[in-house]
Coordinates of C-alpha atoms and ligand atoms in Angstrom, one line a residue:
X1231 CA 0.0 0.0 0.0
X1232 CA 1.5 3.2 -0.3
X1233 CA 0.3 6.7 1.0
X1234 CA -2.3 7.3 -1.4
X1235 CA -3.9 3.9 0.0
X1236 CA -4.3 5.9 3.0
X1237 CA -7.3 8.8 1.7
X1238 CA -6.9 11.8 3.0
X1239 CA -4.6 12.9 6.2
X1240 CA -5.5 16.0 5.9
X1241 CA -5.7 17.0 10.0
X1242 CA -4.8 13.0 11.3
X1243 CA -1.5 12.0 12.7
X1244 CA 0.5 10.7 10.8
X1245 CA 3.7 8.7 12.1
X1246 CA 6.7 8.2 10.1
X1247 CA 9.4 5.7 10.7
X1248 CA 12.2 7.1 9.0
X1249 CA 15.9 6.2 8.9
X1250 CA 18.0 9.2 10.0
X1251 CA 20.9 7.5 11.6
X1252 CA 23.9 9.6 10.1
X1253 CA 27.1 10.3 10.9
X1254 CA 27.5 12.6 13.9
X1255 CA 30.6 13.7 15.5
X1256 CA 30.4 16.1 18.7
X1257 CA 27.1 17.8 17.3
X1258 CA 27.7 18.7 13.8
X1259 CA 26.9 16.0 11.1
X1260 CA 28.7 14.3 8.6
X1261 CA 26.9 13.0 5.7
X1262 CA 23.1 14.0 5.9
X1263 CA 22.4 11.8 2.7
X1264 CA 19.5 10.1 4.7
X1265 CA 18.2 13.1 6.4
X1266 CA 17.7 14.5 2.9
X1267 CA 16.7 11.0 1.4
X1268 CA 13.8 11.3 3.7
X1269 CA 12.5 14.6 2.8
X1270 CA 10.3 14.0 0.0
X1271 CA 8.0 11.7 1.8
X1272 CA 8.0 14.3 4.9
X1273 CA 7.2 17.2 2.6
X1274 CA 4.2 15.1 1.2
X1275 CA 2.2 14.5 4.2
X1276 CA 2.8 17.8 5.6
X1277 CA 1.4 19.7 2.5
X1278 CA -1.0 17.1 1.9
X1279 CA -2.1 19.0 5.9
X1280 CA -1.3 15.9 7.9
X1281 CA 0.5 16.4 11.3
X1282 CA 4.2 14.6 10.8
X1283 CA 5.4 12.3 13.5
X1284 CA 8.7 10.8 12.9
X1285 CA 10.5 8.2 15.0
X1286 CA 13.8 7.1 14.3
X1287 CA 17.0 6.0 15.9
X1288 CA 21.0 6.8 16.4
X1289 CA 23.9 4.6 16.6
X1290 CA 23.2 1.8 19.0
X1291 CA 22.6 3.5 22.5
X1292 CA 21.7 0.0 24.2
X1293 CA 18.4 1.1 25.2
X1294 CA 19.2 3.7 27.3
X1295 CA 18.3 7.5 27.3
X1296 CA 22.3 9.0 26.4
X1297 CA 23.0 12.2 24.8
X1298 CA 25.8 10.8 22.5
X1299 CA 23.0 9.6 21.0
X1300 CA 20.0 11.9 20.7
X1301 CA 18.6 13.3 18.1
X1302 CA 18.2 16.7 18.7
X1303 CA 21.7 17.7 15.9
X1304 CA 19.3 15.7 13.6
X1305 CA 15.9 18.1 14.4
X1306 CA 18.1 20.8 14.2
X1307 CA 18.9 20.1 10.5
X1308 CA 15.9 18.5 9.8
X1309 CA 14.2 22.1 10.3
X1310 CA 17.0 23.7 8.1
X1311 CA 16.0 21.7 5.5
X1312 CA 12.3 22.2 5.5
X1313 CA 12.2 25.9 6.6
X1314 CA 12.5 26.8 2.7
X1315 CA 9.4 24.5 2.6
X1316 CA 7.5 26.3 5.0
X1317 CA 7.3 23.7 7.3
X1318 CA 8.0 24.0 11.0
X1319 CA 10.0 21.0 13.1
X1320 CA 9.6 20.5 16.7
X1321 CA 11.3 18.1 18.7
X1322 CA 10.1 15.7 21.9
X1323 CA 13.1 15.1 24.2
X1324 CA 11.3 12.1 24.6
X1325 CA 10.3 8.6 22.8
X1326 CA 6.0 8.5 23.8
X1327 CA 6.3 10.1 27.3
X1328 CA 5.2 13.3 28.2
X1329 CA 7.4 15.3 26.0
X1330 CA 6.6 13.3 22.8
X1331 CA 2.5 13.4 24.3
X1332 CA 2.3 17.2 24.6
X1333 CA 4.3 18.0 21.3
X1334 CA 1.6 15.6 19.8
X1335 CA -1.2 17.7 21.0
X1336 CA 0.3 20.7 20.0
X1337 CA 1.1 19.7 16.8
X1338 CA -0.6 22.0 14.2
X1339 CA -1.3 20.4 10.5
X1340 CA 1.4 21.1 7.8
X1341 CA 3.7 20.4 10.7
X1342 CA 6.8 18.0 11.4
X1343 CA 7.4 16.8 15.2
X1344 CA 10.5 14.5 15.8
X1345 CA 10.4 12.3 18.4
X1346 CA 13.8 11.5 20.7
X1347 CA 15.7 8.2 19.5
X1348 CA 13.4 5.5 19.8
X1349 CA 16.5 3.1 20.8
X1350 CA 16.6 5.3 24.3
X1351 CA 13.9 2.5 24.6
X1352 CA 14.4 -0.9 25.4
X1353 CA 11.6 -2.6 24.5
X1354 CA 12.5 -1.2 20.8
X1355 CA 15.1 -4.1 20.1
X1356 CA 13.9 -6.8 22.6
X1357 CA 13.6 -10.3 21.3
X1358 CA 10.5 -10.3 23.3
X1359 CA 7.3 -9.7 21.0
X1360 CA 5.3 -8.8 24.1
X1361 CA 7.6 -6.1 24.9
X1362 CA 8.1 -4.7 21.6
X1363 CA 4.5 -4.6 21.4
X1364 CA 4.2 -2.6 24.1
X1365 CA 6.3 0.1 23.0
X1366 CA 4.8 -0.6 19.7
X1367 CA 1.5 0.6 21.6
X1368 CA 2.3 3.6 22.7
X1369 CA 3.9 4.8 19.8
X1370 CA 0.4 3.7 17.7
X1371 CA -1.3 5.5 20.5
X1372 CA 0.0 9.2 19.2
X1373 CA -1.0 8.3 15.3
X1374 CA -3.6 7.5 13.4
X1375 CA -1.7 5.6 10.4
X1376 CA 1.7 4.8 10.2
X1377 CA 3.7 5.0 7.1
X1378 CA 7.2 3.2 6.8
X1379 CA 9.7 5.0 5.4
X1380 CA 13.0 3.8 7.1
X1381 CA 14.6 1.6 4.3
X1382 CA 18.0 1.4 5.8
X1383 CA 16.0 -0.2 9.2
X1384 CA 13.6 -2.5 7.1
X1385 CA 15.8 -5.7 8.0
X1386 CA 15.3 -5.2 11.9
X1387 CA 12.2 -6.5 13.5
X1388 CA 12.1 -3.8 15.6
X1389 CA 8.9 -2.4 17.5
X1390 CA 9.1 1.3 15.6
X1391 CA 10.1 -0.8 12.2
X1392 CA 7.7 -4.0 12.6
X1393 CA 5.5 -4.1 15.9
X1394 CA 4.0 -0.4 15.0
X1395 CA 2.7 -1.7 11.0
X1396 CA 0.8 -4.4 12.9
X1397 CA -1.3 -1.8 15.4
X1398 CA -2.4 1.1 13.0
X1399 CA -3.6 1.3 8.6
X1400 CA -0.5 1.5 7.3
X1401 CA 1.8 2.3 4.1
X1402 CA 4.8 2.0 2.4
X1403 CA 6.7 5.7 1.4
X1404 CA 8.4 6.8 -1.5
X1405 CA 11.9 6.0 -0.5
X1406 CA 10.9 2.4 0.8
X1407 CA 8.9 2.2 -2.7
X1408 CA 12.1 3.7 -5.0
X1409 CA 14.8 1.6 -3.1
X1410 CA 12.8 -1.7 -3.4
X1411 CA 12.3 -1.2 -7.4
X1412 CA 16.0 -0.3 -7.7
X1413 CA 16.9 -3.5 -5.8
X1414 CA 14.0 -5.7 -7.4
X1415 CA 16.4 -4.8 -10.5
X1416 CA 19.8 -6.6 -9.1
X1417 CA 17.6 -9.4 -7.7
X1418 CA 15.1 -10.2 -10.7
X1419 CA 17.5 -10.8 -13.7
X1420 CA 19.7 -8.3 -13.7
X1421 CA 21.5 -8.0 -16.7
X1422 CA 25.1 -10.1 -17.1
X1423 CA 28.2 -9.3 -16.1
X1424 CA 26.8 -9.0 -12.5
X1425 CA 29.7 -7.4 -10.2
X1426 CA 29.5 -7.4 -6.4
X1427 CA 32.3 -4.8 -4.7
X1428 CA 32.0 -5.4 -1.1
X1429 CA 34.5 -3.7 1.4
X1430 CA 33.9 -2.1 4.5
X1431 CA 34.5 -2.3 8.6
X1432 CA 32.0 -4.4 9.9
X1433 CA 33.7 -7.7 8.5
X1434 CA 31.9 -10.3 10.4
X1435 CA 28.7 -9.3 8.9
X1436 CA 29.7 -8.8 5.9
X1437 CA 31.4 -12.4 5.8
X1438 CA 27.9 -14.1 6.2
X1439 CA 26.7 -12.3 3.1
X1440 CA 29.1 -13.4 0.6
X1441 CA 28.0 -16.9 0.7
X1442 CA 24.9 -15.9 -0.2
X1443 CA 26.2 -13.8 -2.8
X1444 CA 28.6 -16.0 -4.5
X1445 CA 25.2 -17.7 -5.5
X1446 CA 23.9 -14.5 -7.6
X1447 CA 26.7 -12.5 -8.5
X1448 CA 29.7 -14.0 -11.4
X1449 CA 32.3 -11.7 -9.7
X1450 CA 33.0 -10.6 -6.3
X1451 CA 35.5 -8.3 -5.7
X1452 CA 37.0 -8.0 -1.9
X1453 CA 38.1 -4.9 -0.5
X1454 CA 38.1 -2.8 3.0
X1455 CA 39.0 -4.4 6.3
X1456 CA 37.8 -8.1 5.9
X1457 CA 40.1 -8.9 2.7
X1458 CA 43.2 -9.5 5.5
X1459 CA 40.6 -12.3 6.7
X1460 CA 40.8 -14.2 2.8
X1461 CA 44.3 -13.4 3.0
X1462 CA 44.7 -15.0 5.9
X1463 CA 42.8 -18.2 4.5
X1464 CA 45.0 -18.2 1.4
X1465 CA 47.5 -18.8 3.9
X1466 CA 49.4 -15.5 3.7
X1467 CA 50.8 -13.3 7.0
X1468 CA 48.8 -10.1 7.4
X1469 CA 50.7 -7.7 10.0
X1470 CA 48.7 -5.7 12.5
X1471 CA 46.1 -5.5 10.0
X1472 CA 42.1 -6.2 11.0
X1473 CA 41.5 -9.9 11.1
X1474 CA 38.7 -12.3 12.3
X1475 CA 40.5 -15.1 13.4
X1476 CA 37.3 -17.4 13.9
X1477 CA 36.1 -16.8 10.4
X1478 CA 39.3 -17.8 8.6
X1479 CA 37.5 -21.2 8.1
X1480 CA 35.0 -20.5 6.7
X1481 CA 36.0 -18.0 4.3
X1482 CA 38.4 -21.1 2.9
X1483 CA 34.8 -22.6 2.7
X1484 CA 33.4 -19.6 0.6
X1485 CA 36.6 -19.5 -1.7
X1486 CA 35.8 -23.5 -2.3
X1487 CA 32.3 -22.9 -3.1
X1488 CA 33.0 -19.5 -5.2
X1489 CA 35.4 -22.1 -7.0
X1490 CA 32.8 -24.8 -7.9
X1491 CA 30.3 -22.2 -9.1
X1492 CA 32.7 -20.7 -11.7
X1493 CA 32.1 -17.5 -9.4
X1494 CA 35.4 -15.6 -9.5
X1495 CA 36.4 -13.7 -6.2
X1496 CA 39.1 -10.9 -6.9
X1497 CA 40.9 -10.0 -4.2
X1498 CA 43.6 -7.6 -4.2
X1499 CA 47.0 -8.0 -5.1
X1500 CA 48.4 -5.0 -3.2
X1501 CA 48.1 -3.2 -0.3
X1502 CA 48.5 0.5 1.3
X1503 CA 50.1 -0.4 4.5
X1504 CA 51.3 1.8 7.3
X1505 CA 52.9 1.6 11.1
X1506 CA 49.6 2.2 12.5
X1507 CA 46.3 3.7 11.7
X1508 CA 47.1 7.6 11.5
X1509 CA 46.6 9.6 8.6
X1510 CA 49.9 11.2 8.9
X1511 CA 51.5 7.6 9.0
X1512 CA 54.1 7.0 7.0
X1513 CA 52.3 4.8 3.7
X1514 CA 53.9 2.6 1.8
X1515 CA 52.4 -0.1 -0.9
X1516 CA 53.4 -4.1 -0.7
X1517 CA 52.3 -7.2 -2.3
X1518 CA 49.1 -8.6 -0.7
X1519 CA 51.3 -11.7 0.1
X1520 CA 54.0 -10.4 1.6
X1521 CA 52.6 -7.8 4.2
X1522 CA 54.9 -7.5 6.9
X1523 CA 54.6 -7.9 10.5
X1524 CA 54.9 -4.2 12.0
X1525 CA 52.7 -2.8 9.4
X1526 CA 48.9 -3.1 9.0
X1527 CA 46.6 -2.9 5.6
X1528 CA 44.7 0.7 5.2
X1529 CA 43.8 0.1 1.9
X1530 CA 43.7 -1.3 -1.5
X1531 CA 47.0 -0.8 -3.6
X1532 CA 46.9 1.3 -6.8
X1533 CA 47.3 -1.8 -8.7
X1534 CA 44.4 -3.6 -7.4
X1535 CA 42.9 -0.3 -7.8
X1536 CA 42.9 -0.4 -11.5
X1537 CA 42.2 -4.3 -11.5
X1538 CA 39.0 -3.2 -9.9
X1539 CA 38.2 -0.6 -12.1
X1540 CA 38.5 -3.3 -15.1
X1541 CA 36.4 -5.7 -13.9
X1542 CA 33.7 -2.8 -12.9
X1543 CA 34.4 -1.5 -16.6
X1544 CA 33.1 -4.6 -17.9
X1545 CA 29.9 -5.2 -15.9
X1546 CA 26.1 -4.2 -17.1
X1547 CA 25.2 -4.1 -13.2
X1548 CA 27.1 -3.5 -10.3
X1549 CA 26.2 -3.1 -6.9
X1550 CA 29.3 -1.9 -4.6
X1551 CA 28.8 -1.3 -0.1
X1552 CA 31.7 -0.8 2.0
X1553 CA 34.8 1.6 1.6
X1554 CA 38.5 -0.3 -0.2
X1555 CA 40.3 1.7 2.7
X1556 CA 40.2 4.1 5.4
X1557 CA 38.6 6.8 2.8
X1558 CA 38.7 9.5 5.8
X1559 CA 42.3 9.5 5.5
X1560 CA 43.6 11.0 2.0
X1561 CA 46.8 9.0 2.1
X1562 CA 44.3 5.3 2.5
X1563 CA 41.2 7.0 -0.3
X1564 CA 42.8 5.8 -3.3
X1565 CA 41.1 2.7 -3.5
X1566 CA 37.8 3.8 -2.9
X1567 CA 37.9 6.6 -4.9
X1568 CA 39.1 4.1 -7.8
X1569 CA 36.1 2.1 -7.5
X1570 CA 33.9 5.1 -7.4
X1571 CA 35.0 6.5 -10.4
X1572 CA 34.5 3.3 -11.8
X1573 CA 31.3 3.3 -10.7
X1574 CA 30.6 6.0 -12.1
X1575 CA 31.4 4.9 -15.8
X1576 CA 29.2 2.1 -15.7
X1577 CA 27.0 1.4 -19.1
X1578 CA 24.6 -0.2 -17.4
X1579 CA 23.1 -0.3 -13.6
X1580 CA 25.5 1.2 -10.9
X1581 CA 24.2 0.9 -7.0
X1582 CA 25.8 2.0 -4.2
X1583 CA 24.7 0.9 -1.0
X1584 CA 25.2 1.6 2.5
X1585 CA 25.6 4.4 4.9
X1586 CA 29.5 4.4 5.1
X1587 CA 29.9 4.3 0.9
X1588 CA 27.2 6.8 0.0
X1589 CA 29.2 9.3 2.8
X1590 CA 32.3 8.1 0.6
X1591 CA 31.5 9.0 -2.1
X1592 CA 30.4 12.2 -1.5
X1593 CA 33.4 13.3 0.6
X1594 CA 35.2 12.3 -2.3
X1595 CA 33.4 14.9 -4.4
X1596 CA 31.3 12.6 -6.3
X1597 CA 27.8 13.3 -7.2
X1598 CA 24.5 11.3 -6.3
X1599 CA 23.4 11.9 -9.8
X1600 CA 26.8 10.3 -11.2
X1601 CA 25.5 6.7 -9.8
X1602 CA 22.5 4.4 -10.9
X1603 CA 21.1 4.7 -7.4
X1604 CA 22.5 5.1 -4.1
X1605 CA 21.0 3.3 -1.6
X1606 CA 20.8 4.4 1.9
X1607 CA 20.4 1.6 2.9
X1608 CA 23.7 -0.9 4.1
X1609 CA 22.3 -3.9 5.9
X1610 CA 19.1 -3.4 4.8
X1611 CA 20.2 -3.5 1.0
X1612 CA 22.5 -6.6 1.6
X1613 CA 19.9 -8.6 3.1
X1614 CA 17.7 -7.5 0.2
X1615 CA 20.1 -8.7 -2.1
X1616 CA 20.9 -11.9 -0.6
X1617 CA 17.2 -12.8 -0.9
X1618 CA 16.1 -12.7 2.5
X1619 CA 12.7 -11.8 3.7
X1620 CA 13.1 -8.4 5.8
X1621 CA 10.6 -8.1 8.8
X1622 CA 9.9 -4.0 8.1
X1623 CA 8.6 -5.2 4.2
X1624 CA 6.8 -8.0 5.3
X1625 CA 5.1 -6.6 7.3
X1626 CA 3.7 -4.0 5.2
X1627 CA 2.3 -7.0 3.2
X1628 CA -0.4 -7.9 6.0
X1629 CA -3.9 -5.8 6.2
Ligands
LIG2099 C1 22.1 1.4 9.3 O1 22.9 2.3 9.7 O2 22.4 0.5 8.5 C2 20.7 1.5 9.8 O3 20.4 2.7 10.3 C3 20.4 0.4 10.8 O4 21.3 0.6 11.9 P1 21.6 -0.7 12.8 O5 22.6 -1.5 12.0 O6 22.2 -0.1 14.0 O7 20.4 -1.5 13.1

């Protein structure tokens, strides 16, 4: 259903789940790709006279109220970005107690309230569905529908993401709707080559992907933090660099499948190393094999930086999440920005996916309109890919 299903909200609450969880360092914020992603959808409802309640989270505050973690930086440029709009943002300092109870009375139509990070909850990532349906209640209890916009959350069967669709008429919102058709492009057929650049920090879930991967994609090309882990299983030394130990078997058990499905996985064949991890550090390039011990991998090499940029060259669809190096740092960027540019020159479908490689792309002066699509979604897109139901779409299926 999406918000046309709805009729009219002219003068009814409305509550939004939106994905807004960006960058933030101190109080100013880094890449506000989703904050602006989730505009359009905003902007709708509040013309269309509705009164705008948004929920959404930050980081991973452990269900705990901690101002590391609020949202308030996030209101603040949420109302920047409307003013021009003519639309007014206020902001609850809480998740559905008094704060976020008042603001909702207050709330005039045409106007946008945002509501303090939902994760300050606990009940909002509890296992338990009688707790999550608690929280779940009380958030239902300020709306009259419910419209899911949070693509990048979509995979969590969380109580603002999941629980809420069940208790209030509900609908999906242009961003969920655009990102899904984009995706339902890379799933359903998508036209041959079909390249997969994954890099990236958060290695062990991104490990767990590429067997699923290796099924769909006829190249996969490593990069970012959890190549030293394939090293590692092609029996090479990797330094200081970032390594899961416990997962060095069964990436030797992915390479062996990869193998017997004629999928090729390209891994690098050299590395930006350094002392330690410093942007002033003194950089040098080595073989992928021969990385020595006082030195850790910050990046692709300029060679397997080119050899990337091939392979991408001859795709007709390539999806690409997670970073080749530590981006941040200009001397450990030159990998990624390789495989943007390549990217970029794709005759064909070009995705980018994920928080941490749409914000890389744009610090590296690229342009959202120079990809396919960028997604903002990382995990959520992943598990989309990989052909898994996701709990926040399902969801959206049931009356
Ligand atoms: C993301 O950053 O991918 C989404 O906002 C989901 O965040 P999470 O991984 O903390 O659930």
């Amino acid at each position: 259903k999406t918000i046309e299903d709805l009729g009219d909200v002219a003068g009814r609450r409305v509550l939004v789940r939106s994905d807004l969880n960006v960058p933030i360092e101190g109080d100013k914020i880094g890449d506000d790709g989703r904050i602006r992603a989730s505009l359009p959808t905003l902007v709708k409802l509040a013309k269309a006279g509705a009164k705008v309640i948004v929920t959404a989270h930050l980081g991973r505050p452990k269900g705990k109220p901690n101002p590391e973690f609020t949202l308030a930086p996030v209101a603040k440029r949420l109302g920047e970005l409307l003013a021009p709009e003519g639309i007014t943002v206020h902001f609850a300092t809480d998740v559905t107690g008094d704060s976020a109870q008042e603001a909702v009375q207050e709330l005039d139509e045409g106007e946008v309230l945002l509501l303090e990070n939902v994760r300050y909850d606990p009940r909002e990532e509890s296992k338990d569905e009688a707790e999550r349906g608690a929280l779940a209640d009380e958030l239902a209890g300020l709306a009259d529908v419910f419209v899911s916009d949070g693509f990048g959350v979509v995979h969590r069967k969380q109580a603002s993401v999941y629980d809420v669709a069940r208790k209030l008429p509900h609908a999906a919102g242009g961003l969920v709707l655009a990102e899904v058709e984009v995706l339902k492009k890379l799933t359903e057929d998508p036209a041959r080559p079909y390249v997969v650049v994954l890099g990236g920090a958060k290695v062990s879930d991104k490990l767990a992907v590429i067997d699923n991967l290796i099924a769909k994609a006829d190249k996969l090309l490593i990069g970012g933090g959890m190549v030293f882990t394939f090293l590692k299983a092609q029996g090479h030394e990797v330094g200081k660099s970032l390594l899961e130990e416990d997962q060095v078997e069964a990436v030797k058990g992915y390479l062996a499948t990869a193998k017997d499905k004629g999928v090729e996985i390209v891994l690098p064949t050299d590395i930006v190393v350094a002392p330690e991890f410093k942007a002033d550090a003194p950089a040098t390039v080595v073989a992928a094999d021969a990385i020595p011990a006082d030195q850790l991998g910050l990046d692709i090499g300029p060679d397997s930086g080119q050899a990337f940029a091939a392979e991408i060259a001859g795709a007709k669809t390539v999806f690409w999440n997670g970073p080749m190096g530590v981006f941040e740092m200009e001397a450990f960027a030159g990998g990624t920005k390789a495989v943007a540019q390549a990217l970029t020159e794709v005759d064909g479908l070009s995705v980018v996916g994920g928080g941490d490689s749409a914000a890389a792309v744009r610090q590296l002066g690229f342009a959202d309109d120079q990809f396919g699509h960028i997604s903002t979604g990382g995990g959520a897109s992943l598990e989309y890919l990989e052909g898994k139901e996701l709990p926040g779409l399902a969801v959206l299926e049931e009356d």
